[in-house]
Short mmCIF file of C-alpha atoms and ligand atoms in Angstrom, two decimals:
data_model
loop_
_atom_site.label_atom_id
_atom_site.label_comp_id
_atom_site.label_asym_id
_atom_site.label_seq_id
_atom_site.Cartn_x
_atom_site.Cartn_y
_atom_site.Cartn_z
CA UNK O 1 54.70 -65.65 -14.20
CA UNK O 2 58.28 -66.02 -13.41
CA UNK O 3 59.70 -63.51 -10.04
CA UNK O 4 63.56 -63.43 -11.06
CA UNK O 5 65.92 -60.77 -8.74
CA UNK O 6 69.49 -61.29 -10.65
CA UNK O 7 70.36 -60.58 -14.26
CA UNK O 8 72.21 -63.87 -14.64
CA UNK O 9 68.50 -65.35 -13.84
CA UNK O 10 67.01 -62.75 -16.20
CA UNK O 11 69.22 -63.29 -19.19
CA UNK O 12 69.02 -67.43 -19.00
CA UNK O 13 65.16 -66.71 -18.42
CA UNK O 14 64.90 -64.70 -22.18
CA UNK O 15 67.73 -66.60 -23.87
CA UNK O 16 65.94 -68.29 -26.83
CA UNK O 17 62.44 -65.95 -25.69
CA UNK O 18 60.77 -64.33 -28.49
CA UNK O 19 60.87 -60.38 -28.43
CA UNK O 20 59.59 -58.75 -25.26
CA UNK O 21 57.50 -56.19 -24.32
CA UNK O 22 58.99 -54.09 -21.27
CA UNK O 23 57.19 -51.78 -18.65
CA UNK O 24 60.05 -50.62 -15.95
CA UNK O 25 57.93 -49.08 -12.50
CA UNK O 26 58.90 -48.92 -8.75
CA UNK O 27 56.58 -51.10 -7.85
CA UNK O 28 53.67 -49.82 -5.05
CA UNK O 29 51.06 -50.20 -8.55
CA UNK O 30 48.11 -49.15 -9.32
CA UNK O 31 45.91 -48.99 -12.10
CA UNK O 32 47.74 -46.88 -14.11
CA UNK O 33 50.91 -49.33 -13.86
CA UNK O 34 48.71 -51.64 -14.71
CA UNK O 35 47.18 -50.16 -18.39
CA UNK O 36 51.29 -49.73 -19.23
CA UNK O 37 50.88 -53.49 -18.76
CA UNK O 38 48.45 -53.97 -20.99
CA UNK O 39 49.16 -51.85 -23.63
CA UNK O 40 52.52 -53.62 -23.50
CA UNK O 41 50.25 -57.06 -23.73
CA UNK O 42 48.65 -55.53 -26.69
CA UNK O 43 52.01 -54.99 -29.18
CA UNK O 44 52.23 -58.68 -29.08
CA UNK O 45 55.24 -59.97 -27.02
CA UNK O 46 55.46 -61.30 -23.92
CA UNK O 47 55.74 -58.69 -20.52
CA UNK O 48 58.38 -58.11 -18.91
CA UNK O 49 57.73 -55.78 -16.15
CA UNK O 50 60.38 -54.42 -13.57
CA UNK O 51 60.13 -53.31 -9.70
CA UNK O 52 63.16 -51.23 -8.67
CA UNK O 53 63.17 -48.01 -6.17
CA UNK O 54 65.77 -46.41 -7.56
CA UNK O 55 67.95 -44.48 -5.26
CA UNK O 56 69.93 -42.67 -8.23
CA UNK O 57 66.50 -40.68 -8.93
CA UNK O 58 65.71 -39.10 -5.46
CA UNK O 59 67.76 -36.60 -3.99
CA UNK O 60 68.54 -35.63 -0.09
CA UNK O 61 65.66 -35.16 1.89
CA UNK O 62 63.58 -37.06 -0.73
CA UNK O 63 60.91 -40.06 0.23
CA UNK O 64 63.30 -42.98 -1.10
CA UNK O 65 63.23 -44.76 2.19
CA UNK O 66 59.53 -44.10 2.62
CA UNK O 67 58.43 -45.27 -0.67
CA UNK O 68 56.40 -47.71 -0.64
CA UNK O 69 57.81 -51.46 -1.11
CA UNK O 70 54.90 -53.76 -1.79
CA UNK O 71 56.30 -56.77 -4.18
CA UNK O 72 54.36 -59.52 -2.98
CA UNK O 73 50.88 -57.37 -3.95
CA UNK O 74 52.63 -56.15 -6.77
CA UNK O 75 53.06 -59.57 -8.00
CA UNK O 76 49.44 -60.74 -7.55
CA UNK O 77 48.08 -57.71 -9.80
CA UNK O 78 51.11 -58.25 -12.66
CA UNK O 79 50.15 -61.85 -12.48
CA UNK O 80 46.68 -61.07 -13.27
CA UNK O 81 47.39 -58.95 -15.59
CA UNK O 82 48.89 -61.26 -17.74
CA UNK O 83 52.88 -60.38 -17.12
CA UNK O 84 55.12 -63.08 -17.82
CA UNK O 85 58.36 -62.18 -16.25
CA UNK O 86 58.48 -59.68 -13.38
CA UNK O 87 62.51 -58.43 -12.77
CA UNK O 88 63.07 -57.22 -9.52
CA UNK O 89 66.99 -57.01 -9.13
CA UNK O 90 68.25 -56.49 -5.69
CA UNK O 91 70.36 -53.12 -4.78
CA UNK O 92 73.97 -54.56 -5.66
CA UNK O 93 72.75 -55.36 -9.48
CA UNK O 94 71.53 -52.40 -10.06
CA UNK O 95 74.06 -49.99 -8.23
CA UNK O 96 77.32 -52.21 -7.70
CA UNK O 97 79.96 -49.78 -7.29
CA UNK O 98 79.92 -46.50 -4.58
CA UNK O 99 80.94 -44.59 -8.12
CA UNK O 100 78.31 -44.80 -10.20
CA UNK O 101 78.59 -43.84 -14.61
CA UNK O 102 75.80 -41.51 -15.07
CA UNK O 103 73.78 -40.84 -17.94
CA UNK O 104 73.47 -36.46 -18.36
CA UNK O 105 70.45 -36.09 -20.69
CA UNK O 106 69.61 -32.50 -21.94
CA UNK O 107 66.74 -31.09 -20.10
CA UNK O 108 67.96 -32.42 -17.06
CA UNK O 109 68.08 -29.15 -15.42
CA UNK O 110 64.45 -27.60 -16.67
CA UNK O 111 61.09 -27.89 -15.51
CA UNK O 112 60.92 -30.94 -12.88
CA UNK O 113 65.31 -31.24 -13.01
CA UNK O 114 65.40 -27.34 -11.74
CA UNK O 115 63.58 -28.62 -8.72
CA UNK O 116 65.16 -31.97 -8.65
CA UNK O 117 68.83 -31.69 -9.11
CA UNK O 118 70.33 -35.21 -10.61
CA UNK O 119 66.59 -36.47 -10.76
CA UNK O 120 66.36 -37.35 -14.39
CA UNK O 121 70.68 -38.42 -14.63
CA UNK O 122 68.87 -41.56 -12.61
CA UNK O 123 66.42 -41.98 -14.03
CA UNK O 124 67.83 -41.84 -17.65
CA UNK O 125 70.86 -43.99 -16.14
CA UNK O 126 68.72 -46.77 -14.08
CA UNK O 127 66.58 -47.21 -17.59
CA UNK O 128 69.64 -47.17 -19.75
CA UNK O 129 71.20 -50.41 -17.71
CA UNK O 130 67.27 -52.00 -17.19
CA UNK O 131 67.14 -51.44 -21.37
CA UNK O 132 70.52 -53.57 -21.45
CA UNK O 133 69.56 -56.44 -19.35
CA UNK O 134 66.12 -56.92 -20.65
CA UNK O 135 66.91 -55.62 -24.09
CA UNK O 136 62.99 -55.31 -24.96
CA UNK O 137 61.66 -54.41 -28.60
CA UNK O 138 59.27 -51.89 -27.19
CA UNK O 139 59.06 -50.47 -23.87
CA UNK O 140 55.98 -48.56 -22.32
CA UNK O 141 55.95 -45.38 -20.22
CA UNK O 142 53.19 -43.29 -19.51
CA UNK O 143 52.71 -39.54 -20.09
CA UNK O 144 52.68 -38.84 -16.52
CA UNK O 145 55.60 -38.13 -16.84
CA UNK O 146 56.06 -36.45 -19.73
CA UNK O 147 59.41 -34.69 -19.00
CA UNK O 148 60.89 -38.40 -17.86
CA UNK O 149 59.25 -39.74 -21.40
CA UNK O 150 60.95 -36.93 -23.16
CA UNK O 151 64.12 -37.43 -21.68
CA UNK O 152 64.07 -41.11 -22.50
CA UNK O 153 62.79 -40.90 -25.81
CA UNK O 154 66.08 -39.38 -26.80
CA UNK O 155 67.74 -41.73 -24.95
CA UNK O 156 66.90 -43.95 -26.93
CA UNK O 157 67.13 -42.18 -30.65
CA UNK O 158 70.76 -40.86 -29.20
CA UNK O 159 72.24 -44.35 -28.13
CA UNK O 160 70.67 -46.03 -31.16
CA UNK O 161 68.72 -48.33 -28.99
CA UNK O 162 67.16 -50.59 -31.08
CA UNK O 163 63.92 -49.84 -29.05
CA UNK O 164 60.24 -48.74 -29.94
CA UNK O 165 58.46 -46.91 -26.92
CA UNK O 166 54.93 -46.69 -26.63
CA UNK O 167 53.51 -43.71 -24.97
CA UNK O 168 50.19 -44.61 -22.34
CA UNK O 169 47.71 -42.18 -21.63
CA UNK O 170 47.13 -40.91 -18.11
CA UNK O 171 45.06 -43.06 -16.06
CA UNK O 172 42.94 -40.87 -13.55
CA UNK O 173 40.69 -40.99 -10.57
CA UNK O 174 36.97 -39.73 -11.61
CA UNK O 175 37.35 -36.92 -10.06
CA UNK O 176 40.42 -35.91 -12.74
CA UNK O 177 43.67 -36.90 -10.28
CA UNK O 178 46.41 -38.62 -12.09
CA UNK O 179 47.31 -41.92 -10.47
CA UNK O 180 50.03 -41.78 -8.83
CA UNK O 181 51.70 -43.57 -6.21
CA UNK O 182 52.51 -40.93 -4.09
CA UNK O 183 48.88 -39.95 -3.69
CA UNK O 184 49.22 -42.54 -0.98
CA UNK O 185 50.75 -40.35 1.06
CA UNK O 186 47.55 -37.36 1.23
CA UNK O 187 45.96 -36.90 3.75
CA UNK O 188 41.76 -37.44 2.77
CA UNK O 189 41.50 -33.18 2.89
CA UNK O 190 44.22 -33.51 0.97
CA UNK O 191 43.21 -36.29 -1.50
CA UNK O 192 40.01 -33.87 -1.64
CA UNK O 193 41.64 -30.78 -2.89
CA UNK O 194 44.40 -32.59 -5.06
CA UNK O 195 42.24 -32.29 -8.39
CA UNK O 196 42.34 -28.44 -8.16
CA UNK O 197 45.80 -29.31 -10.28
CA UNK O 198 44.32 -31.29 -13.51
CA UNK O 199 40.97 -28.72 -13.08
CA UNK O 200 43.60 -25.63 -13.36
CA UNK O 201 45.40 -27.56 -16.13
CA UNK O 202 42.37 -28.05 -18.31
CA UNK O 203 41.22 -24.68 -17.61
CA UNK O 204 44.58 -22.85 -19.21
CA UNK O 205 44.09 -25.87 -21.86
CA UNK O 206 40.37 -24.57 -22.31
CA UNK O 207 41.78 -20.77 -22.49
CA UNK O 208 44.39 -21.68 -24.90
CA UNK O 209 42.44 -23.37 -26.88
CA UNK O 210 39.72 -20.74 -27.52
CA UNK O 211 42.72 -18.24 -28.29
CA UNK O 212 44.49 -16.90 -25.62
CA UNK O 213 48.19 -16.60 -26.41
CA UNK O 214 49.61 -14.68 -23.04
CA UNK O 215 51.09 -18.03 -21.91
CA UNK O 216 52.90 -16.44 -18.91
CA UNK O 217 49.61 -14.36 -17.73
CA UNK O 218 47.89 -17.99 -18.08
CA UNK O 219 50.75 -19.82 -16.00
CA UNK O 220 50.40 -17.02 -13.78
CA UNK O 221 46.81 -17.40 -12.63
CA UNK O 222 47.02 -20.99 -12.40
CA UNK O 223 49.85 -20.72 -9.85
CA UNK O 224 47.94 -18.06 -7.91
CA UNK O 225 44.86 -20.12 -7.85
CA UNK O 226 47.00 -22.95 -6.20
CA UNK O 227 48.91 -20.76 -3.60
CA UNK O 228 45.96 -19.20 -2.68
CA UNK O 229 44.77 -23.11 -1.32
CA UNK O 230 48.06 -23.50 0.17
CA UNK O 231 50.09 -25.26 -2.50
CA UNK O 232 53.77 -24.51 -3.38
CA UNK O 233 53.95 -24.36 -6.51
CA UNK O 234 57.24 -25.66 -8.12
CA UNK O 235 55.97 -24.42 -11.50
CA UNK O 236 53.07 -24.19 -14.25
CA UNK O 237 54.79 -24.14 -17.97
CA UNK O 238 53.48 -23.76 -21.38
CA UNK O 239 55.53 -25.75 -23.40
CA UNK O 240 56.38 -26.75 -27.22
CA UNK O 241 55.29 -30.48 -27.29
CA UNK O 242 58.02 -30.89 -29.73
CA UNK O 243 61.21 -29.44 -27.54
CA UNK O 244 60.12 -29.11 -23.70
CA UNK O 245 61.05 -25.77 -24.42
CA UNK O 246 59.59 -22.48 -24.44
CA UNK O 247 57.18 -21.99 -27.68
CA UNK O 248 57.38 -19.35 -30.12
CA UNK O 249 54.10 -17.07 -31.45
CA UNK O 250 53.61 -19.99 -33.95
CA UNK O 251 54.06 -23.29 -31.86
CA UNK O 252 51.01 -25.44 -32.65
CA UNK O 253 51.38 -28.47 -30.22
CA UNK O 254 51.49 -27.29 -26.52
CA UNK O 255 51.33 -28.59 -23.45
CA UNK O 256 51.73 -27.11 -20.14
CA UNK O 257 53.29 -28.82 -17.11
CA UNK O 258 52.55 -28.62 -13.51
CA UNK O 259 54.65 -29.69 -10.28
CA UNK O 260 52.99 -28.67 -6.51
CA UNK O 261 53.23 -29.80 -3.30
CA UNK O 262 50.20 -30.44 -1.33
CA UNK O 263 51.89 -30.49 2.34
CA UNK O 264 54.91 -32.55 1.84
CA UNK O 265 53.53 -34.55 -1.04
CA UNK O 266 54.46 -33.30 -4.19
CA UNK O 267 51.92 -34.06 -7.85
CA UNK O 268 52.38 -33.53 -11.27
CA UNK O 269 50.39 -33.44 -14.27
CA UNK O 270 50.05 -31.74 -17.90
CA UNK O 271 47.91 -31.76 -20.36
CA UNK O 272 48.38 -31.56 -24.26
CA UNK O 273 47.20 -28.85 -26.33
CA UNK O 274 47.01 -28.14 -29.93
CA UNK O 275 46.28 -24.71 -31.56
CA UNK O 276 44.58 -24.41 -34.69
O1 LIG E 301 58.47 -43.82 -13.76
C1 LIG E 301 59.04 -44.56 -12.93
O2 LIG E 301 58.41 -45.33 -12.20
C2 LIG E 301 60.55 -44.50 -12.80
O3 LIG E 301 61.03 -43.23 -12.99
C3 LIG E 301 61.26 -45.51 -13.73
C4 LIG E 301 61.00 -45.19 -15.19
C5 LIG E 301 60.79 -46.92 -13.43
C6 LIG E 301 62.78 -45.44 -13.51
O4 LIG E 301 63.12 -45.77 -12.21
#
């Protein structure tokens, strides 16, 4: 496995390489990180994976300079996981001018964006410029984050980007949490109560899916459940799987979204739902 920081190095590294399989992260992995790696092992082409805290996607007051920065372990568990190139371009390649283009996908502004103004214009514009230095054939993101996989799914159908993403699962904890690398940062009571979010989730799944069609009285007592064990909820939203929008009487495929913060740690999750 090659550890390559410029994308001179990058591009001489894949000149003449067959098609590659891409899995961007910000590093600090886990297990989750590490399925996107092998379902990107399993289309075929060789991995390349990329570390890069991008400062584009956090906004004041955010955890950029606390996040964690772990290459060297990162390294060992892409290495075992059979990555072959691992990008991890320093600050100037990735943000080289004070005045930075930005990418404005729609949607920026709902669900997570109304919460984290000029999140998702990073993210969709740190992918955008990883998509043209690697220029993968299929790229892997999870459904985590289903807004950010959203987002960059048009991305990619709007800029023509000759690009085939592959959508991963969630990888959880047995107790339900989604993996995440900010559950670092709870506290063990905290770590303890955290999968009240995915059991809340799974109940207004359960409810929707024996009938239930009062969406906003089922948002409703999900978000009272959590305030009522001292989360802040930043929202609980049935939405149409197909638009990220609201769904009308007859929208089949749902899913509802969640964002909370547990102290100043702050967890999402959804959870897909179909209707018959
Ligand atoms: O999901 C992430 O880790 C980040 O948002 C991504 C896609 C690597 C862009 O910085």
């Amino acid at each position: 496995m090659r550890l390559i920081h410029s994308v001179s190095e990058l591009r001489a590294a894949l000149a003449g390489q067959r098609e590659t399989a891409f899995v961007p992260t910000m590093g600090n992995l886990h297990a989750g990180h590490i399925a996107l790696v092998e379902q990107a092992r399993a289309s075929g082409h060789p991995v390349v994976a990329s570390i890069f805290v991008n400062p584009l996607q956090f906004g004041a007051g955010e955890d950029f300079q606390r996040y964690p920065r772990t290459l060297p372990a990162d390294c060992e568990q892409l290495e075992a996981a059979g990555c072959d190139i691992v990008f991890a371009p320093d600050m100037h390649e990735m943000v080289p001018e004070p005045q930075t283009f930005q990418v404005q996908p729609p949607l920026a502004c709902e669900l997570c964006g109304a919460f984290r103004p000029g999140h998702f214009s990073g993210v969709a514009t740190v992918v955008l410029k990883l998509f043209n230095m690697v220029q993968p054939a299929v790229a892997v993101f999870g459904k985590k984050d289903y807004q950010q996989l959203f987002i960059l799914k048009g991305l990619v159908r709007q800029f023509n980007l000759p690009i085939r993403i592959l959508e991963a699962e969630t990888t959880r904890a047995a107790d339900g949490l989604a993996l995440s690398s900010r559950n670092g940062y709870l506290s063990a009571a905290q770590r303890e109560e955290a999968p009240r979010l995915v059991r809340l989730l799974r109940e207004a799944a359960a409810r929707i899916g024996a009938g239930e069609r009062d969406y906003a009285g089922i948002e409703q007592a999900a978000s009272n459940d959590l305030a009522a064990h001292d989360w802040q909820v930043d929202y609980i939203a049935v939405r149409s799987q197909a638009t990220l929008l609201a769904p009308s009487p007859d929208t089949r495929d749902l899913v509802i979204l969640a964002a909370a913060r547990l102290g100043t740690t702050r967890l999402i999750d959804n959870i897909e739902v179909c209707v018959g």
